[in-house]
Structure formats: structure tokens, C-alpha cells
Short mmCIF file of C-alpha atoms and ligand atoms in Angstrom, two decimals:
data_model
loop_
_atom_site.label_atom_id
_atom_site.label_comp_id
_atom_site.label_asym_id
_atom_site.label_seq_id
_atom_site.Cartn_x
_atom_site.Cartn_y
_atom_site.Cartn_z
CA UNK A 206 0.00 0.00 0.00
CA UNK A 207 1.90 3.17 -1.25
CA UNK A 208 2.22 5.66 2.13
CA UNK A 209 0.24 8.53 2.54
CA UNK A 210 -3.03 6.68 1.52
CA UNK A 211 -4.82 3.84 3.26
CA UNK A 212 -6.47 0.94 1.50
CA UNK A 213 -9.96 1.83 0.33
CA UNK A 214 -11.70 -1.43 1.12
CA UNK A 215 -11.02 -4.30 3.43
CA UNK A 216 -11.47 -7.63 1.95
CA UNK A 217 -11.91 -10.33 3.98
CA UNK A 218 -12.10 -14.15 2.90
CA UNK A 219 -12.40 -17.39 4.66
CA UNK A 220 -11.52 -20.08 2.94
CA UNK A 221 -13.89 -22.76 3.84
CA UNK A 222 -12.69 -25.40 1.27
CA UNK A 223 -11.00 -25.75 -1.67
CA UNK A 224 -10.38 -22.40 -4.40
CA UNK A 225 -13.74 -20.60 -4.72
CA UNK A 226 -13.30 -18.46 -1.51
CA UNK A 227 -9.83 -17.51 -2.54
CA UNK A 228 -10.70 -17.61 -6.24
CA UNK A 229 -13.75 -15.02 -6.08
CA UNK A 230 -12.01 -12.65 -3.50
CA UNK A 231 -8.85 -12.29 -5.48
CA UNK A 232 -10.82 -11.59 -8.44
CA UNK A 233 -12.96 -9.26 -7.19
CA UNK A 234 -9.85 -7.32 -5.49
CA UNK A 235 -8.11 -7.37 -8.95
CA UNK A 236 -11.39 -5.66 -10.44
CA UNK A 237 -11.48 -2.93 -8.31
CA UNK A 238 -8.02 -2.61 -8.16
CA UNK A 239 -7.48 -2.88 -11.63
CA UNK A 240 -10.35 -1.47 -13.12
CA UNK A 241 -11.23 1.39 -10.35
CA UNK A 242 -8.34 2.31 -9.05
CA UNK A 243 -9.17 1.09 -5.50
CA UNK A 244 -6.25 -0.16 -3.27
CA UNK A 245 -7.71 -3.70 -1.71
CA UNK A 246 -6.23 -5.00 1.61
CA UNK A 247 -7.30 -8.71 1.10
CA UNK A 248 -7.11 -10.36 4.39
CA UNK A 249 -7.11 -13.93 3.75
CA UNK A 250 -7.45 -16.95 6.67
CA UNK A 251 -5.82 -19.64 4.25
CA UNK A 252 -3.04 -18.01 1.65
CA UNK A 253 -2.31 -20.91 0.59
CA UNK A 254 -5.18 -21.22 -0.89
CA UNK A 255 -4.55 -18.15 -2.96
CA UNK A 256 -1.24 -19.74 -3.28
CA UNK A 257 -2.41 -22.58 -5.60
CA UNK A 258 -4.30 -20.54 -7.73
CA UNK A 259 -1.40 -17.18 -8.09
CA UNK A 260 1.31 -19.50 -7.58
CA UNK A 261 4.02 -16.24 -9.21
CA UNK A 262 2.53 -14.49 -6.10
CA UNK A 263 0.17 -11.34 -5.44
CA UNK A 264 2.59 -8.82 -6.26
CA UNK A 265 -0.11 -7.03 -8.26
CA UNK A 266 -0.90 -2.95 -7.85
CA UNK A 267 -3.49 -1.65 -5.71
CA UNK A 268 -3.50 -5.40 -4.14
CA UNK A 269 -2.12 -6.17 -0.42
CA UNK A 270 -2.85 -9.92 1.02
CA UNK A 271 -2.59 -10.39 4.32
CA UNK A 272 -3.08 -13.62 6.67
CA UNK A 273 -6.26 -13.18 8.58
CA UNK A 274 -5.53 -14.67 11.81
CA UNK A 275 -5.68 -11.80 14.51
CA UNK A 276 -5.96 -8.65 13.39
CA UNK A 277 -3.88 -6.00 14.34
CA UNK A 278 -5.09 -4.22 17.84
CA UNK A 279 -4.76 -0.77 16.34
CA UNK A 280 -6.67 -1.47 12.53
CA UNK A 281 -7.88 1.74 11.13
CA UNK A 282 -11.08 0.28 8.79
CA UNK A 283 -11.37 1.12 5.68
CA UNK A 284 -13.88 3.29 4.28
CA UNK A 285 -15.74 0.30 2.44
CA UNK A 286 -15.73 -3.22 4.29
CA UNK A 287 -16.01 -5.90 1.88
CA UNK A 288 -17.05 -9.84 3.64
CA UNK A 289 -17.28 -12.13 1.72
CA UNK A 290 -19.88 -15.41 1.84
CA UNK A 291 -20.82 -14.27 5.05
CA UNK A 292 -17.11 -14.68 7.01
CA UNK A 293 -18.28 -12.83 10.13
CA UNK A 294 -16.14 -9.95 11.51
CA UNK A 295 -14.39 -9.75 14.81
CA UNK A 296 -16.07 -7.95 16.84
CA UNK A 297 -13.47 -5.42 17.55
CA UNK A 298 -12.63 -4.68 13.72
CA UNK A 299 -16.94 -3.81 13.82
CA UNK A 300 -15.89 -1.48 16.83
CA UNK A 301 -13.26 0.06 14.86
CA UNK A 302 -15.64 0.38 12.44
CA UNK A 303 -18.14 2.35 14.41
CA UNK A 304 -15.56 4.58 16.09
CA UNK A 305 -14.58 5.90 12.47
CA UNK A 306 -16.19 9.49 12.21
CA UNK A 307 -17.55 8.14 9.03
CA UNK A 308 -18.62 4.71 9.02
CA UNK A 309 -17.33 2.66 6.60
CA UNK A 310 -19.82 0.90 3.74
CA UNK A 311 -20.00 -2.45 4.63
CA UNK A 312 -20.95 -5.26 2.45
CA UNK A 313 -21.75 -8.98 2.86
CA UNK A 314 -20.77 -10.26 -0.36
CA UNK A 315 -23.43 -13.46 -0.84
CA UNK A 316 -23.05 -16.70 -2.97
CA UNK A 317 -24.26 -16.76 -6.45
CA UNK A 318 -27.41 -18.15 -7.06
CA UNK A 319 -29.80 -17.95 -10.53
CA UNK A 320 -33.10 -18.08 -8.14
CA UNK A 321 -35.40 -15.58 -8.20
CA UNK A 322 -35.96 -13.96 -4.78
CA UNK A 323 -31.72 -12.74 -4.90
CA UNK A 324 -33.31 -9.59 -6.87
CA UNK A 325 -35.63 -9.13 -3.36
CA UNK A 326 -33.19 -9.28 -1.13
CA UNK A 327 -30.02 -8.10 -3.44
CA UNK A 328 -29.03 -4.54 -1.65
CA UNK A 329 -31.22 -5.18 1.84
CA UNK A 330 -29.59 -4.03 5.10
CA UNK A 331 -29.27 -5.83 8.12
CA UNK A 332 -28.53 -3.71 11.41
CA UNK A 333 -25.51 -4.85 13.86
CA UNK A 334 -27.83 -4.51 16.73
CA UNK A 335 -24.39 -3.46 18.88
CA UNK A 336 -23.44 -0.49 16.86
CA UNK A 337 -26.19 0.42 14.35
CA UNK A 338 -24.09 -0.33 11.75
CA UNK A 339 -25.95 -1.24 8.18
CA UNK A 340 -24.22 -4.42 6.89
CA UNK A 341 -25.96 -4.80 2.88
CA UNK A 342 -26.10 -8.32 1.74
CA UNK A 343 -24.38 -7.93 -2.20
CA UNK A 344 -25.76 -10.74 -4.45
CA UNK A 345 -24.32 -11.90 -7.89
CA UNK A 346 -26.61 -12.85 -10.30
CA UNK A 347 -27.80 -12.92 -13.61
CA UNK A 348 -30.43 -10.35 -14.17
CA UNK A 349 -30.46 -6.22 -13.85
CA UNK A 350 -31.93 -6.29 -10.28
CA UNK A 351 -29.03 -8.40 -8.79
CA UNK A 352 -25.19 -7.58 -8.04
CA UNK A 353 -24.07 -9.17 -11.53
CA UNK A 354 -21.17 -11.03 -11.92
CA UNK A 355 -17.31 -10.56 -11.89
CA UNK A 356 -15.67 -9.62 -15.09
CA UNK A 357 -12.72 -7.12 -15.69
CA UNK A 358 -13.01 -4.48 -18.24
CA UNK A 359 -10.40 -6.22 -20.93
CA UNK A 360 -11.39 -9.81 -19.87
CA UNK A 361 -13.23 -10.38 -24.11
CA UNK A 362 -10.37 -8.30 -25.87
CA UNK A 363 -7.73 -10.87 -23.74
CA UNK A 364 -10.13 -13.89 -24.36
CA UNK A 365 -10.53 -12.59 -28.64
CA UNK A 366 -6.82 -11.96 -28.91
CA UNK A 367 -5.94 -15.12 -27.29
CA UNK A 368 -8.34 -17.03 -30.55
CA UNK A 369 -7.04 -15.04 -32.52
CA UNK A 370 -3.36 -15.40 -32.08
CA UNK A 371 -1.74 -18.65 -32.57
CA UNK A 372 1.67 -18.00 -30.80
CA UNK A 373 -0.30 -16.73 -28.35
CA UNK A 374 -2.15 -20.31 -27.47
CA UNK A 375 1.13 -22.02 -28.50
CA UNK A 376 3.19 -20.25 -25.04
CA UNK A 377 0.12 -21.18 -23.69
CA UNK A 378 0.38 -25.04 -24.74
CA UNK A 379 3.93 -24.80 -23.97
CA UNK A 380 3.54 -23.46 -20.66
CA UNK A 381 0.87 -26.24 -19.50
CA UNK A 382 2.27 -29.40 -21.30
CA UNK A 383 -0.16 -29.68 -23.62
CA UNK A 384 -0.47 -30.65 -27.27
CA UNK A 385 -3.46 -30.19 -28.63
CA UNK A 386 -4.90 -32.47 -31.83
CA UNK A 387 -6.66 -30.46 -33.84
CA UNK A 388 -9.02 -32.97 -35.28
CA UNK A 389 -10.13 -34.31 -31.70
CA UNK A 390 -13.18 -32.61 -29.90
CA UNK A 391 -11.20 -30.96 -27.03
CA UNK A 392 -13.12 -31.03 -23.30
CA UNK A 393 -11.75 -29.76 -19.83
CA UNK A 394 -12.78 -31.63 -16.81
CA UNK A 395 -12.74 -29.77 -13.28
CA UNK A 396 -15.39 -30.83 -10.89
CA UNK A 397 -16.03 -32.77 -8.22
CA UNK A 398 -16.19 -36.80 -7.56
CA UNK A 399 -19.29 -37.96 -9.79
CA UNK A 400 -20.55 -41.59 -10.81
CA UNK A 401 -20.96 -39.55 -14.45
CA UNK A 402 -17.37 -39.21 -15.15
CA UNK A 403 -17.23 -43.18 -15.27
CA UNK A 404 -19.72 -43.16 -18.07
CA UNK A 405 -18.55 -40.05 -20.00
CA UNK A 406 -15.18 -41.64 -20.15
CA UNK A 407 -16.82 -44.35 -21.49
CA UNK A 408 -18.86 -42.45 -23.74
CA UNK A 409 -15.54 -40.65 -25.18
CA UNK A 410 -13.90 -43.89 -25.23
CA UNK A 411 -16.18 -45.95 -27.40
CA UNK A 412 -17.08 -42.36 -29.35
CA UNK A 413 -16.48 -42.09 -33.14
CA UNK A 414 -14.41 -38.97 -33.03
CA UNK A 415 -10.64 -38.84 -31.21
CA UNK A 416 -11.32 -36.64 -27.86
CA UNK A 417 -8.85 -35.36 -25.59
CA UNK A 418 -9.87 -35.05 -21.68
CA UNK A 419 -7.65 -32.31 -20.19
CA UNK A 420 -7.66 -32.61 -16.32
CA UNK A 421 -5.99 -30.32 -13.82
CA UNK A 422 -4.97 -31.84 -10.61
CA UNK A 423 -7.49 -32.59 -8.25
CA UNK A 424 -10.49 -34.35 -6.85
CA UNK A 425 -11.77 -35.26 -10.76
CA UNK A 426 -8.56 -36.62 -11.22
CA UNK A 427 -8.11 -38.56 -8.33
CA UNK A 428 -11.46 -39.71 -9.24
CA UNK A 429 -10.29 -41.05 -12.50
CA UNK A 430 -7.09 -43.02 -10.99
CA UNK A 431 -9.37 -44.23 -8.60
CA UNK A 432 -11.47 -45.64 -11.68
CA UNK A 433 -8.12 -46.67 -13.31
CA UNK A 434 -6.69 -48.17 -10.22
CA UNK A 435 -3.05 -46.22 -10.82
CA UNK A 436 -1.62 -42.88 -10.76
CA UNK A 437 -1.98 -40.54 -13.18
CA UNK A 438 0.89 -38.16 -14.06
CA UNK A 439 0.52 -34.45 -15.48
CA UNK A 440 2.33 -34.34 -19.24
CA UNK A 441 1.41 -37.94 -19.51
CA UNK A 442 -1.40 -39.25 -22.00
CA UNK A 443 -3.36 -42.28 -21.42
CA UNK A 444 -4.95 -43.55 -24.39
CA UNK A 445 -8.27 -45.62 -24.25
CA UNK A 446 -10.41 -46.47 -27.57
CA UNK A 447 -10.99 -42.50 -29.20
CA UNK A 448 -10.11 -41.07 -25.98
CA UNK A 449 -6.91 -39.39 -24.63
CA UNK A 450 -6.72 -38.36 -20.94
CA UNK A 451 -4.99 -35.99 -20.43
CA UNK A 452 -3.84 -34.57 -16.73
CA UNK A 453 -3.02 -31.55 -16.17
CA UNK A 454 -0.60 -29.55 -13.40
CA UNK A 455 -2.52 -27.30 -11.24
CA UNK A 456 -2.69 -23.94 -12.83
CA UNK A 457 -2.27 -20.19 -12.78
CA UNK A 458 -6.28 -18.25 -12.44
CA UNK A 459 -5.33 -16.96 -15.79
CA UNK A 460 -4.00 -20.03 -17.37
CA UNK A 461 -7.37 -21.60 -16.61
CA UNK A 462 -8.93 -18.59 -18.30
CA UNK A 463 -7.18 -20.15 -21.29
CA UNK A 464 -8.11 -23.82 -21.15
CA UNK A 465 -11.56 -22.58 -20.67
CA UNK A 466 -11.32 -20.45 -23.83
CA UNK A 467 -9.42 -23.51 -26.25
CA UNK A 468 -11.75 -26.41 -24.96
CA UNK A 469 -15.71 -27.27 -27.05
CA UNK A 470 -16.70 -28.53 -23.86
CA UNK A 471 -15.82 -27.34 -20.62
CA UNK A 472 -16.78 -29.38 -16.85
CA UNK A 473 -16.89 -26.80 -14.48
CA UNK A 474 -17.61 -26.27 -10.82
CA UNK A 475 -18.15 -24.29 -7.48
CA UNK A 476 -19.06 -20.80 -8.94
CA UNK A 477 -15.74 -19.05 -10.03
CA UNK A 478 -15.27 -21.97 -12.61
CA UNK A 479 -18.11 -21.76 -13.43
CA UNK A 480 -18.55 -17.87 -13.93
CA UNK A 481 -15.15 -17.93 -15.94
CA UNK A 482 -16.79 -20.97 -18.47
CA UNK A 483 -19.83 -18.83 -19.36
CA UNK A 484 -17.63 -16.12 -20.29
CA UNK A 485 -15.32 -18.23 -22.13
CA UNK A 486 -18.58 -18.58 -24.41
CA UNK A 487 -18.33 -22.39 -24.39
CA UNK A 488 -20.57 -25.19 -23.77
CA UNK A 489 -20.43 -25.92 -20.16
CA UNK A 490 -21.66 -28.80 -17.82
CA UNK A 491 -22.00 -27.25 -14.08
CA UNK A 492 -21.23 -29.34 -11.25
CA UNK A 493 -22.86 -27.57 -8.74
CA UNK A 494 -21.05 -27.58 -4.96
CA UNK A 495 -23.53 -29.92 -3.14
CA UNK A 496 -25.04 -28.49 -0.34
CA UNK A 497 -27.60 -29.75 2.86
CA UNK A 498 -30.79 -31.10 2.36
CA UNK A 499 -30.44 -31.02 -1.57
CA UNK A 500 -31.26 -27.15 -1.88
CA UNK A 501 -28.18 -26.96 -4.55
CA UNK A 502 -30.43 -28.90 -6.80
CA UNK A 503 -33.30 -26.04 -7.02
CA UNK A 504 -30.05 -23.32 -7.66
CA UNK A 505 -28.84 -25.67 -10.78
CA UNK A 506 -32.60 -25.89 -12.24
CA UNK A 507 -33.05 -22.33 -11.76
CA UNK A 508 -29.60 -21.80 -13.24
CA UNK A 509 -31.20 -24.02 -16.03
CA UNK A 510 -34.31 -22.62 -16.81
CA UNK A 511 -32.90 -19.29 -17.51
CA UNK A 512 -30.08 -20.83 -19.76
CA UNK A 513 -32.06 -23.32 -21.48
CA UNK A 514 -35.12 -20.30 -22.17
CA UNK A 515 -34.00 -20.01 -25.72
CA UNK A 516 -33.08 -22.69 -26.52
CA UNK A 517 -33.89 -25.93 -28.61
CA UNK A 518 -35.96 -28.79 -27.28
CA UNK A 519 -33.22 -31.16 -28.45
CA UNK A 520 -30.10 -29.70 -27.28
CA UNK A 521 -31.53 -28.06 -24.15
CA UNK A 522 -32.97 -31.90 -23.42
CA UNK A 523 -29.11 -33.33 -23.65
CA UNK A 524 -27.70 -30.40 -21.46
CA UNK A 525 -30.42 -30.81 -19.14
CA UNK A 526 -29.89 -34.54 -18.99
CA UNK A 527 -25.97 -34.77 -18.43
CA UNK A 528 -26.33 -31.89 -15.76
CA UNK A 529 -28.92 -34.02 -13.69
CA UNK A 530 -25.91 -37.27 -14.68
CA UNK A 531 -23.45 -35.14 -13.20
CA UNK A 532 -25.16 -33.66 -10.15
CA UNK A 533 -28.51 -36.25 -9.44
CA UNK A 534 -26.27 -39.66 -9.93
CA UNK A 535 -28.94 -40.32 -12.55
CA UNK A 536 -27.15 -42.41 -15.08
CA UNK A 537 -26.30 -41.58 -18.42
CA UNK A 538 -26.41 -43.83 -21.27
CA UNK A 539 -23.83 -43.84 -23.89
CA UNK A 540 -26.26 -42.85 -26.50
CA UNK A 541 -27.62 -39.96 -23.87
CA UNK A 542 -23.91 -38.08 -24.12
CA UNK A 543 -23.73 -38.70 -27.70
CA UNK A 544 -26.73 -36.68 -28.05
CA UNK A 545 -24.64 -34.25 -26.02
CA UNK A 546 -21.88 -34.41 -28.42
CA UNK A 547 -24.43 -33.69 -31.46
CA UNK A 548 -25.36 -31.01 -29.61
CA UNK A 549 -22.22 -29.44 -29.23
CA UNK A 550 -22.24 -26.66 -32.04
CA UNK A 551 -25.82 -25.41 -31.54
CA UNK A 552 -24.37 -25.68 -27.74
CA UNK A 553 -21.80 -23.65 -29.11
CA UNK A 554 -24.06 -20.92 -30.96
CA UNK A 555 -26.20 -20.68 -27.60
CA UNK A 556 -23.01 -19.98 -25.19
CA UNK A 557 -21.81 -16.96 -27.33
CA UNK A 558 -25.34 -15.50 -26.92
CA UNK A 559 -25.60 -15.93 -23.46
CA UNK A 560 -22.10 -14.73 -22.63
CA UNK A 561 -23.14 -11.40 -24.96
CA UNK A 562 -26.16 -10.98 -23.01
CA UNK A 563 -24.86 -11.53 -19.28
CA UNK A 564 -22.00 -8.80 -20.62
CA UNK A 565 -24.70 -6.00 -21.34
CA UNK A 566 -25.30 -5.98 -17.59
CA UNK A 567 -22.72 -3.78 -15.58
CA UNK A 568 -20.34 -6.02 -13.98
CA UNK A 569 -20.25 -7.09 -10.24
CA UNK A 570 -17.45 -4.62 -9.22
CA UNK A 571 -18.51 -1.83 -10.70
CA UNK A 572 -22.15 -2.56 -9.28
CA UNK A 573 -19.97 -1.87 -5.77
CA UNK A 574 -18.25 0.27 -6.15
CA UNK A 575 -21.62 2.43 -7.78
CA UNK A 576 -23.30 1.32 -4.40
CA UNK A 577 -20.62 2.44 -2.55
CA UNK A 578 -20.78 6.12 -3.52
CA UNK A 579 -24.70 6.34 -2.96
CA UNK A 580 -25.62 8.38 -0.09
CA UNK A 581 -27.11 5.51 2.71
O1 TRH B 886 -12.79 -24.99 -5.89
P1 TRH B 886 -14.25 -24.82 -5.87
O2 TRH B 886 -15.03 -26.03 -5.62
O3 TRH B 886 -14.58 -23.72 -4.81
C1 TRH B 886 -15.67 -23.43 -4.05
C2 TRH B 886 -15.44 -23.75 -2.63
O4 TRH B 886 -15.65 -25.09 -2.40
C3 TRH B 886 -16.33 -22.91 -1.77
O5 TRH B 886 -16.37 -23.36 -0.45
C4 TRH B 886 -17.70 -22.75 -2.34
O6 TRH B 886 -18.27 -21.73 -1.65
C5 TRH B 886 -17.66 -22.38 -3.78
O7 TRH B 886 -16.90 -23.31 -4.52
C6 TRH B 886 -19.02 -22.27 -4.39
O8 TRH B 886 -14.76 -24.20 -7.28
P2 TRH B 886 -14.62 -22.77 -7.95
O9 TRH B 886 -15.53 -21.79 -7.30
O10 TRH B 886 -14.81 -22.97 -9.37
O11 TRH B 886 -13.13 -22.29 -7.69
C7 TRH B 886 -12.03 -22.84 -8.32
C8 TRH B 886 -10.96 -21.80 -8.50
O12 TRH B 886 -9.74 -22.43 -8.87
C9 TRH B 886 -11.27 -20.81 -9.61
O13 TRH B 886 -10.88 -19.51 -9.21
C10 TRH B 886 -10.40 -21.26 -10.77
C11 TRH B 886 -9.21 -21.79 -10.03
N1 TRH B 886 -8.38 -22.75 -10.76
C12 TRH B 886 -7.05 -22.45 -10.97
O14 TRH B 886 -6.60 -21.34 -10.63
N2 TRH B 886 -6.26 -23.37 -11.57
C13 TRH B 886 -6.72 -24.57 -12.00
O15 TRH B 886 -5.95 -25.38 -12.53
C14 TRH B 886 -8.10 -24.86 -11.81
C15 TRH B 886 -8.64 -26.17 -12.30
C16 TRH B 886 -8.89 -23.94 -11.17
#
């Protein structure tokens, strides 16, 4: 944080399990860093988690991470508070807060969620009944009423030049081991342990078409050596009827950016994944982060039913039926992810509409930092 000026929101993230909590807080703090100017003090309980995904380190401008364990006794708040997925203050950073001659804004940055009621409650204040603080709940979403979602200013000129430029994808390819065929439909795999990746490999396997699988490190890939009964190394290729396997290293947020942009078909998870993939203007397949008492499962049909509005009976039906595969354990037939496959180019089509028409809404941090400067 360059002297003389303080950091003009707090940031703080929990990391509750794997990369979303790290991987929507650091993008959000490069947004408003990059984008607005804002200097970000990210305060972070896991950095290691941030770690795996900015492995070259956070040595970005207007960006300072720092491990939340205690805070320091004498914290001077920021003038916007930023918490994400609900990560509860300490109760003497809220009295900080409170003693400021100008309170800071303080938001409660929610999950994302395609429901209807977010646009009821996106904005609503809650009152710390201690201090009299206003705390407004911030939701993501997909329609004009709600928070939006994150994307940086330049994120479809990077994505465009990046098709556009073959050296470009070839340091790319380099960089992550990969070589891709040209003639073989090309899918990424990131999600979580699923009977349906059993039956898409077999699907790819026995398909008519050469496929390559490309699989970062991780719980899907575990999954798959698990299925293979061996270990599964990064660089290697495993070949099986039409399909190649292909694991990947962990990589770089922005490297992933890339995969998501080469591959026809991309698995995605969580909700940073899967934010990225609909920009990417791809085909996706959401594995949605299970939660209690089934309640993900109405958030993926109403995730669904707004993506599927426009579109065909027959492709919408496949989509439809390898997300409820993926996230219901219903199983999939061979000939069911074939149609899935057929489906791929009006897929296709569909994906670069729907990416233009989430972009026409303003994005997620400029939403705050708009709320931000209205008068409470
Ligand atoms: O990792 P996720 O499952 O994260 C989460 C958390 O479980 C969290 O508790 C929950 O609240 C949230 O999902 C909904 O999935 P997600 O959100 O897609 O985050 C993954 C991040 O990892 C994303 O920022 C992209 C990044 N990533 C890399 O940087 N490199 C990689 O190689 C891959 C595969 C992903």
C-alpha cells in the first residue's frame, strides 16, 4: 500500500474449502483494483489457498494480502468493508468500524445463485444490533436487479486476442504441457467426484471422433485413478479407444482462463469456474457444490431454466440430462452423451449469446463500487 493513503476497502475471505473463496475474493480485489483504481487489503485466513491458484505471487498494484488470523489491535477500517460469503467480523474490527467518524460501507458479499428472490433481497440491510451499523447483503446474479457477476473491463479483448493469435495459445500449450490435436473434440474436466465421469469416459472412449480429456490436478482426477486403479501423471497421455486423458498440473487463475477459452466442452464447478466458463462462451456442464438437504439442486434448475429459455428442445434436453448425470447420480447412457456431443455446435451458438447478453449488464465490481458512492 503506497504511504500517505490507506487501502480503500477491506477484503476479507475465509476459505472454507477448496479455491472458490480464494478464487472469487482475489478476483474481485483485482477488479477494483485494476479497473477502479481502488487499493484492496485482502485479508485472507488460508493463503495458501490463494497460493495454488497465483502461484508467481500477489505482487499485483493496488492489491495487499494479508493472513487473517488476529488482526492487528490498532486497525484503522477502511472506508468500504467488503465480507465475503458471510465470514463474520471480529467484533473489535466492527468497533473500529463504528468509532470511524464516518462509518465505513459495509458489504456482505453473498453466494451466487440464478433463483429468483436474490433480486428481493439483493441490496437489503441488516442492522448490527451493537453499533447500528448497516451491513448490505451484495448478491451476484444474472439479471439487472441483482449484483451481476465478476468480469474485468479487458477480460473479451484478452479472451478474442488469445483465438485469434496462434503464438499466443502455442506459449500457452507450452507453458501447461499440452499438445493439442486439432481434429479431436477438445473437453476440460474440473469438478467434483461424480458416478458420471465413469460413463462419460466411457462415452468418449467408445465415441467415433478422437477426444482429448484435459484434467488439472485434483479431486476429478483422483477420481479417474481411482477408476483406473493407478496414478496418473501431469504431461502424460493415457490412451483408451478414441479417448486421450490428459492430466493436467494445477494452474495459474489466468492459465485456466485459457483452457476454458481452447476447450468445445468445458466441466466446471463451485461458482468461479463456473462464472469464468460462461464467459469463455463455451458449452459448459455445471457441477454444482452440493449443499444440505439437496437445496443446490433447485439453484442448478433455476440456473437451467434461464439458460435453457432459448433454446432448442433437443439440445436443451441433452444439457439438461448430463447436468442431472453429473449432479442427481442419474445415469447416463452412452447414446444420452452422444446426443450431447451432437449437440455441441448449436451448444456452441447458444453460449456466445448468453455470454453477450450476461455482458450487457454492468459487472459485479462496478455494481460496488456504484453502491458504494450512494448516499445511505
Ligand atoms: O474450488 P471450488 O469447488 O470452490 C468453491 C469452494 O468449495 C467454496 O467453499 C464454495 O463456496 C464455492 O466453490 C461455491 O470451485 P470454484 O468456485 O470454481 O473455484 C475454483 C478456482 O480455482 C477458480 O478460481 C479457478 C481456479 N483454478 C485455478 O486457478 N487453476 C486450475 O488449474 C483450476 C482447475 C482452477
Amino acid at each position: 500500500m503506497h504511504a500517505g493513503r490507506g487501502p480503500d476497502a477491506d477484503l476479507f475471505c475465509r476459505v472454507i474449502d477448496n479455491f472458490g473463496d480464494a478464487g472469487v475474493c482475489w478476483r474481485l480485489a483485482r477488479a477494483l483494483a485494476t479497473d477502479h483504481g481502488w487499493r484492496i487489503r485482502l485479508w485472507i485466513d488460508a493463503p495458501e489457498a490463494l497460493a495454488r491458484i497465483k502461484p508467481g505471487g500477489w505482487d499485483e498494484g493496488g492489491i495487499e494480502v494479508r493472513q487473517w488470523t488476529t488482526l492487528p489491535a490498532d486497525i484503522e477500517p477502511a472506508a468500504c468493508v467488503i465480507e465475503a460469503f458471510a465470514c463474520e467480523l471480529p467484533r473489535s474490527y466492527i468497533d473500529a468500524m463504528a468509532a470511524r467518524p464516518q462509518p465505513p460501507r459495509w458489504f456482505n458479499l453473498e453466494y451466487l445463485s440464478a433463483e429468483d428472490w436474490v433480486e428481493g433481497c439483493h441490496g437489503l440491510a441488516s442492522r448490527d444490533p451493537a453499533t447500528g451499523l448497516a451491513k448490505h447483503f451484495f448478491f451476484p446474479g444474472f439479471t439487472p436487479r441483482t449484483g451481476g457477476l465478476l468480469r474485468e473491463r479487458d477480460l473479451f479483448a484478452r479472451r478474442d486476442a488469445w483465438r485469434g493469435d496462434g503464438a499466443l495459445q502455442q506459449a500457452t500449450f507450452a507453458r501447461l504441457g499440452m499438445q493439442p490435436d486439432p481434429g479431436a473434440l477438445q473437453l476440460s474436466l474440473f469438478s467434483y467426484e461424480s458416478p458420471a465421469i465413469a460413463t462419460l469416459l466411457d462415452a468418449l472412449a467408445a465415441g467415433s471422433r478422437p477426444a482429448q480429456l484435459w484434467v488439472p490436478e485434483g479431486r476429478a482426477l483422483a477420481a479417474i485413478e481411482a477408476l483406473y486403479g493407478r496414478a496418473l501423471r501431469p504431461g502424460e497421455a493415457y490412451r483408451r479407444g478414441a479417448l486421450e486423458l490428459r492430466p493436467l498440473r494445477f494452474m495459474d487463475q489466468d492459465d485456466y482462463d485459457a483452457l476454458l477459452w481452447h476447450a468445445d466442452l468445458n466441466i466446471v464447478r463451485g461458482e468461479d469456474s463456473f462464472v469464468r466458463a460462461q464467459w469463455a462462451a463455451r458449452p459448459l456442464l455445471w457441477h454444482i457444490y452440493r449443499q444440505q438437504d439437496d437445496v443446490h439442486l433447485v439453484k442448478l434448475d433455476a440456473f437451467l431454466d434461464r439458460l435453457c429459455a432459448d433454446l432448442d428442445p433437443a439440445p436443451a434436453q441433452a444439457l439438461r440430462a448430463a447436468h442431472a448425470a453429473w449432479n442427481r447420480d442419474l445415469p447416463l447412457s452412452p447414446g444420452g452423451w452422444q446426443a450431447l456431443f451432437l449437440a455441441l455446435p448449436a451448444l456452441q451458438k447458444h453460449a456466445e449469446a448468453w455470454a453477450a447478453s450476461l455482458s450487457l449488464q454492468p459487472d459485479l465490481a462496478s455494481q460496488l463500487v456504484s453502491f458504494n458512492q450512494t448516499p445511505i
